Amino acid sequence: MTGFGDFIVELDRVGRCFGSVTALDGVSFAVPRGSVFGLLGPNGCGKTTLFRILTTLLCPTSGRARVASADVVLQRNRVLQSIGVVFQKPGLDGELTALENLICHGQIYGLRGPTLRARSNELLERFGVADRARHRVDTLSGGLQRRVELAKGLLHRPELLVLDEPSTGLDPAARSVLMRYLTELRDRDGVTSLLTTHLMDEADRCDRVAILERGSLVALDTPAALKSRIG
């Protein structure tokens, strides 16, 4: 593998077992900085397990994983400062407004006062939900809630945005908007996005795609190269 520093994520023979069940079996790959990277595969292939390892929610049972040059086990706090996370299930408090959700999240990362409010308003404006800032989240559509989730994940200016099947429950138009935002984040801010998906059209809009099957890496390339090889 290329030396540390060239990639935002590096996995070296990462394995994870749950009792006698092997969820990940020696997975190795690297995610280039400033890219949109997709983890593609059917349900049960190991995508979510890998997502949980990269976000420090699980420890690998073998191998090594690093995010922004920090070990996910030994340097957990450094990893958490480097990443923003969008979970598959909504992570917003429906009883709070969009702005209140961002304010509460920012305080966890030590943001306070005018700086936090300005950053929150900036992101709500950028993702087209500034006019809903004072609306309770449970009154927003699924697509608008996802925009608030993205804003929340970017509050502390992470290097890497990790998304676990972020388009779950969204219609095709909202999925397309989501992918456009990830591309804009890459081009405008240099933010790397790593998303898990089982949708081919979503993976097709990534710069590179890793395909998992039964816990193993079976292919890794650009979408165009993968399609030319395996159709």
PDB file of C-alpha atoms in Angstrom:
ATOM      1  CA  MET A   1       0.000   0.000   0.000  1.00  0.00           C
ATOM      2  CA  THR A   2       1.088   3.602  -0.577  1.00  0.00           C
ATOM      3  CA  GLY A   3       2.515   5.363   2.458  1.00  0.00           C
ATOM      4  CA  PHE A   4       0.344   7.161   4.996  1.00  0.00           C
ATOM      5  CA  GLY A   5      -0.614  10.695   4.004  1.00  0.00           C
ATOM      6  CA  ASP A   6      -1.665   9.918   0.430  1.00  0.00           C
ATOM      7  CA  PHE A   7      -5.019   8.555   1.576  1.00  0.00           C
ATOM      8  CA  ILE A   8      -7.674   9.635   4.042  1.00  0.00           C
ATOM      9  CA  VAL A   9      -8.631   6.009   4.835  1.00  0.00           C
ATOM     10  CA  GLU A  10      -6.335   2.974   4.851  1.00  0.00           C
ATOM     11  CA  LEU A  11      -7.435  -0.553   5.628  1.00  0.00           C
ATOM     12  CA  ASP A  12      -4.896  -3.325   6.018  1.00  0.00           C
ATOM     13  CA  ARG A  13      -6.379  -6.865   6.220  1.00  0.00           C
ATOM     14  CA  VAL A  14      -9.255  -5.729   8.427  1.00  0.00           C
ATOM     15  CA  GLY A  15     -11.372  -8.537   9.834  1.00  0.00           C
ATOM     16  CA  ARG A  16     -14.359  -8.611  12.142  1.00  0.00           C
ATOM     17  CA  CYS A  17     -16.068 -11.650  13.619  1.00  0.00           C
ATOM     18  CA  PHE A  18     -19.229 -11.940  15.674  1.00  0.00           C
ATOM     19  CA  GLY A  19     -18.812 -15.277  17.395  1.00  0.00           C
ATOM     20  CA  SER A  20     -18.562 -17.875  14.646  1.00  0.00           C
ATOM     21  CA  VAL A  21     -19.822 -15.432  11.972  1.00  0.00           C
ATOM     22  CA  THR A  22     -17.231 -13.597   9.876  1.00  0.00           C
ATOM     23  CA  ALA A  23     -18.570 -10.182   8.841  1.00  0.00           C
ATOM     24  CA  LEU A  24     -15.294  -8.913   7.339  1.00  0.00           C
ATOM     25  CA  ASP A  25     -12.527 -11.163   6.070  1.00  0.00           C
ATOM     26  CA  GLY A  26      -9.158  -9.441   5.576  1.00  0.00           C
ATOM     27  CA  VAL A  27     -10.346  -6.331   3.719  1.00  0.00           C
ATOM     28  CA  SER A  28      -7.601  -4.037   2.380  1.00  0.00           C
ATOM     29  CA  PHE A  29      -8.022  -0.859   0.352  1.00  0.00           C
ATOM     30  CA  ALA A  30      -7.320   2.877   0.503  1.00  0.00           C
ATOM     31  CA  VAL A  31      -9.509   5.910  -0.117  1.00  0.00           C
ATOM     32  CA  PRO A  32      -7.781   8.839  -1.895  1.00  0.00           C
ATOM     33  CA  ARG A  33      -8.144  12.262  -0.355  1.00  0.00           C
ATOM     34  CA  GLY A  34     -10.589  14.583  -2.107  1.00  0.00           C
ATOM     35  CA  SER A  35     -12.735  11.865  -3.670  1.00  0.00           C
ATOM     36  CA  VAL A  36     -16.236  10.436  -3.516  1.00  0.00           C
ATOM     37  CA  PHE A  37     -15.747   6.761  -2.685  1.00  0.00           C
ATOM     38  CA  GLY A  38     -18.499   4.147  -2.694  1.00  0.00           C
ATOM     39  CA  LEU A  39     -18.774   0.853  -0.808  1.00  0.00           C
ATOM     40  CA  LEU A  40     -21.158  -1.238  -2.909  1.00  0.00           C
ATOM     41  CA  GLY A  41     -22.709  -4.576  -2.084  1.00  0.00           C
ATOM     42  CA  PRO A  42     -25.894  -6.405  -1.129  1.00  0.00           C
ATOM     43  CA  ASN A  43     -27.330  -6.339   2.373  1.00  0.00           C
ATOM     44  CA  GLY A  44     -25.204  -8.467   4.697  1.00  0.00           C
ATOM     45  CA  CYS A  45     -21.976  -8.080   2.726  1.00  0.00           C
ATOM     46  CA  GLY A  46     -20.152  -6.202   5.514  1.00  0.00           C
ATOM     47  CA  LYS A  47     -20.678  -2.566   4.515  1.00  0.00           C
ATOM     48  CA  THR A  48     -22.252  -1.444   7.767  1.00  0.00           C
ATOM     49  CA  THR A  49     -19.720  -3.378   9.850  1.00  0.00           C
ATOM     50  CA  LEU A  50     -16.917  -1.558   8.042  1.00  0.00           C
ATOM     51  CA  PHE A  51     -18.766   1.745   8.509  1.00  0.00           C
ATOM     52  CA  ARG A  52     -18.952   1.101  12.251  1.00  0.00           C
ATOM     53  CA  ILE A  53     -15.226   0.314  12.419  1.00  0.00           C
ATOM     54  CA  LEU A  54     -14.286   3.513  10.582  1.00  0.00           C
ATOM     55  CA  THR A  55     -16.476   5.569  12.919  1.00  0.00           C
ATOM     56  CA  THR A  56     -14.919   3.849  15.989  1.00  0.00           C
ATOM     57  CA  LEU A  57     -18.181   2.160  17.035  1.00  0.00           C
ATOM     58  CA  LEU A  58     -16.578  -1.275  16.583  1.00  0.00           C
ATOM     59  CA  CYS A  59     -13.032  -2.543  16.915  1.00  0.00           C
ATOM     60  CA  PRO A  60     -11.654  -4.876  14.254  1.00  0.00           C
ATOM     61  CA  THR A  61     -10.785  -8.350  15.460  1.00  0.00           C
ATOM     62  CA  SER A  62      -7.797  -8.410  13.103  1.00  0.00           C
ATOM     63  CA  GLY A  63      -5.885  -6.045  10.870  1.00  0.00           C
ATOM     64  CA  ARG A  64      -5.499  -2.307  11.086  1.00  0.00           C
ATOM     65  CA  ALA A  65      -7.571   0.709  10.025  1.00  0.00           C
ATOM     66  CA  ARG A  66      -6.496   4.349   9.919  1.00  0.00           C
ATOM     67  CA  VAL A  67      -8.484   7.512   9.230  1.00  0.00           C
ATOM     68  CA  ALA A  68      -6.606  10.768   8.576  1.00  0.00           C
ATOM     69  CA  SER A  69      -3.409   8.983   9.697  1.00  0.00           C
ATOM     70  CA  ALA A  70      -4.975   8.054  13.062  1.00  0.00           C
ATOM     71  CA  ASP A  71      -5.542   4.478  14.222  1.00  0.00           C
ATOM     72  CA  VAL A  72      -9.263   3.821  14.793  1.00  0.00           C
ATOM     73  CA  VAL A  73      -8.538   1.845  17.959  1.00  0.00           C
ATOM     74  CA  LEU A  74      -5.510   3.582  19.479  1.00  0.00           C
ATOM     75  CA  GLN A  75      -6.341   7.181  18.469  1.00  0.00           C
ATOM     76  CA  ARG A  76     -10.122   7.191  18.613  1.00  0.00           C
ATOM     77  CA  ASN A  77     -10.522  10.862  19.570  1.00  0.00           C
ATOM     78  CA  ARG A  78      -8.364  12.027  16.671  1.00  0.00           C
ATOM     79  CA  VAL A  79     -10.462   9.951  14.294  1.00  0.00           C
ATOM     80  CA  LEU A  80     -13.705  11.410  15.646  1.00  0.00           C
ATOM     81  CA  GLN A  81     -12.391  14.952  15.187  1.00  0.00           C
ATOM     82  CA  SER A  82     -11.538  14.159  11.551  1.00  0.00           C
ATOM     83  CA  ILE A  83     -14.882  12.699  10.476  1.00  0.00           C
ATOM     84  CA  GLY A  84     -18.475  13.758  10.042  1.00  0.00           C
ATOM     85  CA  VAL A  85     -21.078  10.997  10.144  1.00  0.00           C
ATOM     86  CA  VAL A  86     -24.474  10.548   8.492  1.00  0.00           C
ATOM     87  CA  PHE A  87     -26.169   7.395   9.738  1.00  0.00           C
ATOM     88  CA  GLN A  88     -28.618   5.270   7.786  1.00  0.00           C
ATOM     89  CA  LYS A  89     -31.340   5.950  10.348  1.00  0.00           C
ATOM     90  CA  PRO A  90     -32.128   9.629  11.028  1.00  0.00           C
ATOM     91  CA  GLY A  91     -29.911  11.075  13.731  1.00  0.00           C
ATOM     92  CA  LEU A  92     -31.860  14.296  14.242  1.00  0.00           C
ATOM     93  CA  ASP A  93     -34.124  15.176  17.157  1.00  0.00           C
ATOM     94  CA  GLY A  94     -37.546  15.631  15.616  1.00  0.00           C
ATOM     95  CA  GLU A  95     -38.736  17.790  18.527  1.00  0.00           C
ATOM     96  CA  LEU A  96     -36.040  20.408  17.845  1.00  0.00           C
ATOM     97  CA  THR A  97     -35.797  22.812  14.945  1.00  0.00           C
ATOM     98  CA  ALA A  98     -33.204  22.364  12.217  1.00  0.00           C
ATOM     99  CA  LEU A  99     -31.093  25.159  13.722  1.00  0.00           C
ATOM    100  CA  GLU A 100     -31.406  23.764  17.259  1.00  0.00           C
ATOM    101  CA  ASN A 101     -30.198  20.369  16.058  1.00  0.00           C
ATOM    102  CA  LEU A 102     -27.070  21.970  14.617  1.00  0.00           C
ATOM    103  CA  ILE A 103     -26.445  24.104  17.713  1.00  0.00           C
ATOM    104  CA  CYS A 104     -26.663  21.071  20.020  1.00  0.00           C
ATOM    105  CA  HIS A 105     -24.360  19.021  17.790  1.00  0.00           C
ATOM    106  CA  GLY A 106     -21.808  21.816  17.467  1.00  0.00           C
ATOM    107  CA  GLN A 107     -21.551  22.164  21.238  1.00  0.00           C
ATOM    108  CA  ILE A 108     -20.405  18.542  21.444  1.00  0.00           C
ATOM    109  CA  TYR A 109     -17.394  19.556  19.352  1.00  0.00           C
ATOM    110  CA  GLY A 110     -16.651  22.591  21.515  1.00  0.00           C
ATOM    111  CA  LEU A 111     -18.189  25.204  19.214  1.00  0.00           C
ATOM    112  CA  ARG A 112     -19.891  28.057  21.053  1.00  0.00           C
ATOM    113  CA  GLY A 113     -21.661  31.397  20.712  1.00  0.00           C
ATOM    114  CA  PRO A 114     -21.589  33.548  17.565  1.00  0.00           C
ATOM    115  CA  THR A 115     -19.085  31.233  15.842  1.00  0.00           C
ATOM    116  CA  LEU A 116     -21.400  28.235  16.193  1.00  0.00           C
ATOM    117  CA  ARG A 117     -24.505  30.149  15.148  1.00  0.00           C
ATOM    118  CA  ALA A 118     -22.751  31.654  12.119  1.00  0.00           C
ATOM    119  CA  ARG A 119     -21.423  28.251  11.019  1.00  0.00           C
ATOM    120  CA  SER A 120     -24.875  26.679  11.475  1.00  0.00           C
ATOM    121  CA  ASN A 121     -26.599  29.384   9.459  1.00  0.00           C
ATOM    122  CA  GLU A 122     -23.924  29.177   6.759  1.00  0.00           C
ATOM    123  CA  LEU A 123     -24.486  25.441   6.288  1.00  0.00           C
ATOM    124  CA  LEU A 124     -28.276  25.660   6.373  1.00  0.00           C
ATOM    125  CA  GLU A 125     -28.052  28.322   3.673  1.00  0.00           C
ATOM    126  CA  ARG A 126     -25.648  26.259   1.628  1.00  0.00           C
ATOM    127  CA  PHE A 127     -27.881  23.177   1.670  1.00  0.00           C
ATOM    128  CA  GLY A 128     -31.001  25.128   0.846  1.00  0.00           C
ATOM    129  CA  VAL A 129     -32.806  24.813   4.173  1.00  0.00           C
ATOM    130  CA  ALA A 130     -32.187  28.260   5.674  1.00  0.00           C
ATOM    131  CA  ASP A 131     -35.876  29.077   5.233  1.00  0.00           C
ATOM    132  CA  ARG A 132     -36.685  26.028   7.404  1.00  0.00           C
ATOM    133  CA  ALA A 133     -34.141  26.794  10.134  1.00  0.00           C
ATOM    134  CA  ARG A 134     -36.835  27.397  12.753  1.00  0.00           C
ATOM    135  CA  HIS A 135     -39.102  24.545  11.638  1.00  0.00           C
ATOM    136  CA  ARG A 136     -39.249  21.415  13.752  1.00  0.00           C
ATOM    137  CA  VAL A 137     -37.388  18.585  12.042  1.00  0.00           C
ATOM    138  CA  ASP A 138     -40.350  16.192  12.233  1.00  0.00           C
ATOM    139  CA  THR A 139     -42.276  18.561   9.940  1.00  0.00           C
ATOM    140  CA  LEU A 140     -39.638  18.338   7.180  1.00  0.00           C
ATOM    141  CA  SER A 141     -39.637  15.897   4.271  1.00  0.00           C
ATOM    142  CA  GLY A 142     -37.101  13.069   4.140  1.00  0.00           C
ATOM    143  CA  GLY A 143     -35.042  14.933   1.572  1.00  0.00           C
ATOM    144  CA  LEU A 144     -34.907  18.110   3.660  1.00  0.00           C
ATOM    145  CA  GLN A 145     -34.003  16.120   6.761  1.00  0.00           C
ATOM    146  CA  ARG A 146     -31.070  14.603   4.853  1.00  0.00           C
ATOM    147  CA  ARG A 147     -29.864  18.098   3.985  1.00  0.00           C
ATOM    148  CA  VAL A 148     -29.950  19.032   7.679  1.00  0.00           C
ATOM    149  CA  GLU A 149     -28.053  15.796   8.454  1.00  0.00           C
ATOM    150  CA  LEU A 150     -25.333  16.795   5.971  1.00  0.00           C
ATOM    151  CA  ALA A 151     -25.081  20.260   7.503  1.00  0.00           C
ATOM    152  CA  LYS A 152     -24.809  18.704  10.961  1.00  0.00           C
ATOM    153  CA  GLY A 153     -22.056  16.334   9.864  1.00  0.00           C
ATOM    154  CA  LEU A 154     -19.991  19.188   8.425  1.00  0.00           C
ATOM    155  CA  LEU A 155     -20.272  21.635  11.333  1.00  0.00           C
ATOM    156  CA  HIS A 156     -16.789  20.966  12.721  1.00  0.00           C
ATOM    157  CA  ARG A 157     -15.152  21.022   9.252  1.00  0.00           C
ATOM    158  CA  PRO A 158     -14.197  17.319   9.031  1.00  0.00           C
ATOM    159  CA  GLU A 159     -11.763  15.983   6.467  1.00  0.00           C
ATOM    160  CA  LEU A 160     -13.938  12.929   5.815  1.00  0.00           C
ATOM    161  CA  LEU A 161     -17.719  12.582   5.609  1.00  0.00           C
ATOM    162  CA  VAL A 162     -18.868   8.995   6.189  1.00  0.00           C
ATOM    163  CA  LEU A 163     -22.408   8.096   5.131  1.00  0.00           C
ATOM    164  CA  ASP A 164     -24.190   4.776   5.726  1.00  0.00           C
ATOM    165  CA  GLU A 165     -26.737   4.269   2.912  1.00  0.00           C
ATOM    166  CA  PRO A 166     -27.646   7.976   3.124  1.00  0.00           C
ATOM    167  CA  SER A 167     -30.347   7.819   0.438  1.00  0.00           C
ATOM    168  CA  THR A 168     -32.489   5.271   2.310  1.00  0.00           C
ATOM    169  CA  GLY A 169     -36.098   6.421   2.046  1.00  0.00           C
ATOM    170  CA  LEU A 170     -35.362   9.130  -0.536  1.00  0.00           C
ATOM    171  CA  ASP A 171     -36.982   9.344  -3.959  1.00  0.00           C
ATOM    172  CA  PRO A 172     -34.741   9.302  -7.095  1.00  0.00           C
ATOM    173  CA  ALA A 173     -34.726  13.110  -7.384  1.00  0.00           C
ATOM    174  CA  ALA A 174     -33.635  13.555  -3.761  1.00  0.00           C
ATOM    175  CA  ARG A 175     -30.933  10.872  -4.234  1.00  0.00           C
ATOM    176  CA  SER A 176     -29.596  12.799  -7.218  1.00  0.00           C
ATOM    177  CA  VAL A 177     -29.473  16.024  -5.186  1.00  0.00           C
ATOM    178  CA  LEU A 178     -27.616  14.226  -2.399  1.00  0.00           C
ATOM    179  CA  MET A 179     -24.925  12.975  -4.766  1.00  0.00           C
ATOM    180  CA  ARG A 180     -24.592  16.445  -6.278  1.00  0.00           C
ATOM    181  CA  TYR A 181     -23.918  17.865  -2.815  1.00  0.00           C
ATOM    182  CA  LEU A 182     -21.161  15.300  -2.227  1.00  0.00           C
ATOM    183  CA  THR A 183     -19.537  16.268  -5.520  1.00  0.00           C
ATOM    184  CA  GLU A 184     -19.721  19.943  -4.587  1.00  0.00           C
ATOM    185  CA  LEU A 185     -18.121  19.226  -1.206  1.00  0.00           C
ATOM    186  CA  ARG A 186     -15.282  17.450  -2.990  1.00  0.00           C
ATOM    187  CA  ASP A 187     -14.724  20.220  -5.548  1.00  0.00           C
ATOM    188  CA  ARG A 188     -15.288  23.241  -3.314  1.00  0.00           C
ATOM    189  CA  ASP A 189     -13.882  22.162   0.038  1.00  0.00           C
ATOM    190  CA  GLY A 190     -11.739  19.107  -0.688  1.00  0.00           C
ATOM    191  CA  VAL A 191     -13.914  16.998   1.626  1.00  0.00           C
ATOM    192  CA  THR A 192     -13.673  13.260   1.005  1.00  0.00           C
ATOM    193  CA  SER A 193     -16.964  11.347   1.124  1.00  0.00           C
ATOM    194  CA  LEU A 194     -17.202   7.618   1.778  1.00  0.00           C
ATOM    195  CA  LEU A 195     -20.681   6.171   1.409  1.00  0.00           C
ATOM    196  CA  THR A 196     -22.116   2.683   1.651  1.00  0.00           C
ATOM    197  CA  THR A 197     -24.805   1.791  -0.858  1.00  0.00           C
ATOM    198  CA  HIS A 198     -26.506  -1.104  -2.610  1.00  0.00           C
ATOM    199  CA  LEU A 199     -27.754   1.103  -5.462  1.00  0.00           C
ATOM    200  CA  MET A 200     -25.894   0.917  -8.767  1.00  0.00           C
ATOM    201  CA  ASP A 201     -26.905   4.410  -9.912  1.00  0.00           C
ATOM    202  CA  GLU A 202     -25.489   5.883  -6.702  1.00  0.00           C
ATOM    203  CA  ALA A 203     -22.230   3.986  -7.047  1.00  0.00           C
ATOM    204  CA  ASP A 204     -21.997   5.121 -10.673  1.00  0.00           C
ATOM    205  CA  ARG A 205     -21.570   8.721  -9.508  1.00  0.00           C
ATOM    206  CA  CYS A 206     -18.594   7.922  -7.263  1.00  0.00           C
ATOM    207  CA  ASP A 207     -14.964   8.435  -8.281  1.00  0.00           C
ATOM    208  CA  ARG A 208     -14.036   4.926  -7.156  1.00  0.00           C
ATOM    209  CA  VAL A 209     -16.043   1.964  -5.945  1.00  0.00           C
ATOM    210  CA  ALA A 210     -15.140  -0.997  -3.741  1.00  0.00           C
ATOM    211  CA  ILE A 211     -17.451  -4.003  -4.049  1.00  0.00           C
ATOM    212  CA  LEU A 212     -17.920  -6.247  -1.026  1.00  0.00           C
ATOM    213  CA  GLU A 213     -19.399  -9.728  -1.058  1.00  0.00           C
ATOM    214  CA  ARG A 214     -19.737 -11.929   2.034  1.00  0.00           C
ATOM    215  CA  GLY A 215     -17.226  -9.848   3.940  1.00  0.00           C
ATOM    216  CA  SER A 216     -14.530  -9.859   1.259  1.00  0.00           C
ATOM    217  CA  LEU A 217     -13.362  -7.234  -1.204  1.00  0.00           C
ATOM    218  CA  VAL A 218     -14.080  -8.606  -4.680  1.00  0.00           C
ATOM    219  CA  ALA A 219     -13.439  -5.541  -6.878  1.00  0.00           C
ATOM    220  CA  LEU A 220     -12.062  -1.999  -6.651  1.00  0.00           C
ATOM    221  CA  ASP A 221     -11.887   0.502  -9.512  1.00  0.00           C
ATOM    222  CA  THR A 222     -13.626   3.414 -11.167  1.00  0.00           C
ATOM    223  CA  PRO A 223     -17.281   2.826 -12.085  1.00  0.00           C
ATOM    224  CA  ALA A 224     -16.433   2.969 -15.797  1.00  0.00           C
ATOM    225  CA  ALA A 225     -13.675   0.368 -15.470  1.00  0.00           C
ATOM    226  CA  LEU A 226     -15.858  -1.938 -13.384  1.00  0.00           C
ATOM    227  CA  LYS A 227     -18.716  -1.736 -15.874  1.00  0.00           C
ATOM    228  CA  SER A 228     -16.394  -2.495 -18.774  1.00  0.00           C
ATOM    229  CA  ARG A 229     -15.100  -5.600 -16.967  1.00  0.00           C
ATOM    230  CA  ILE A 230     -18.193  -7.052 -15.381  1.00  0.00           C
ATOM    231  CA  GLY A 231     -21.119  -5.271 -17.047  1.00  0.00           C
TER     232      GLY A 231
END
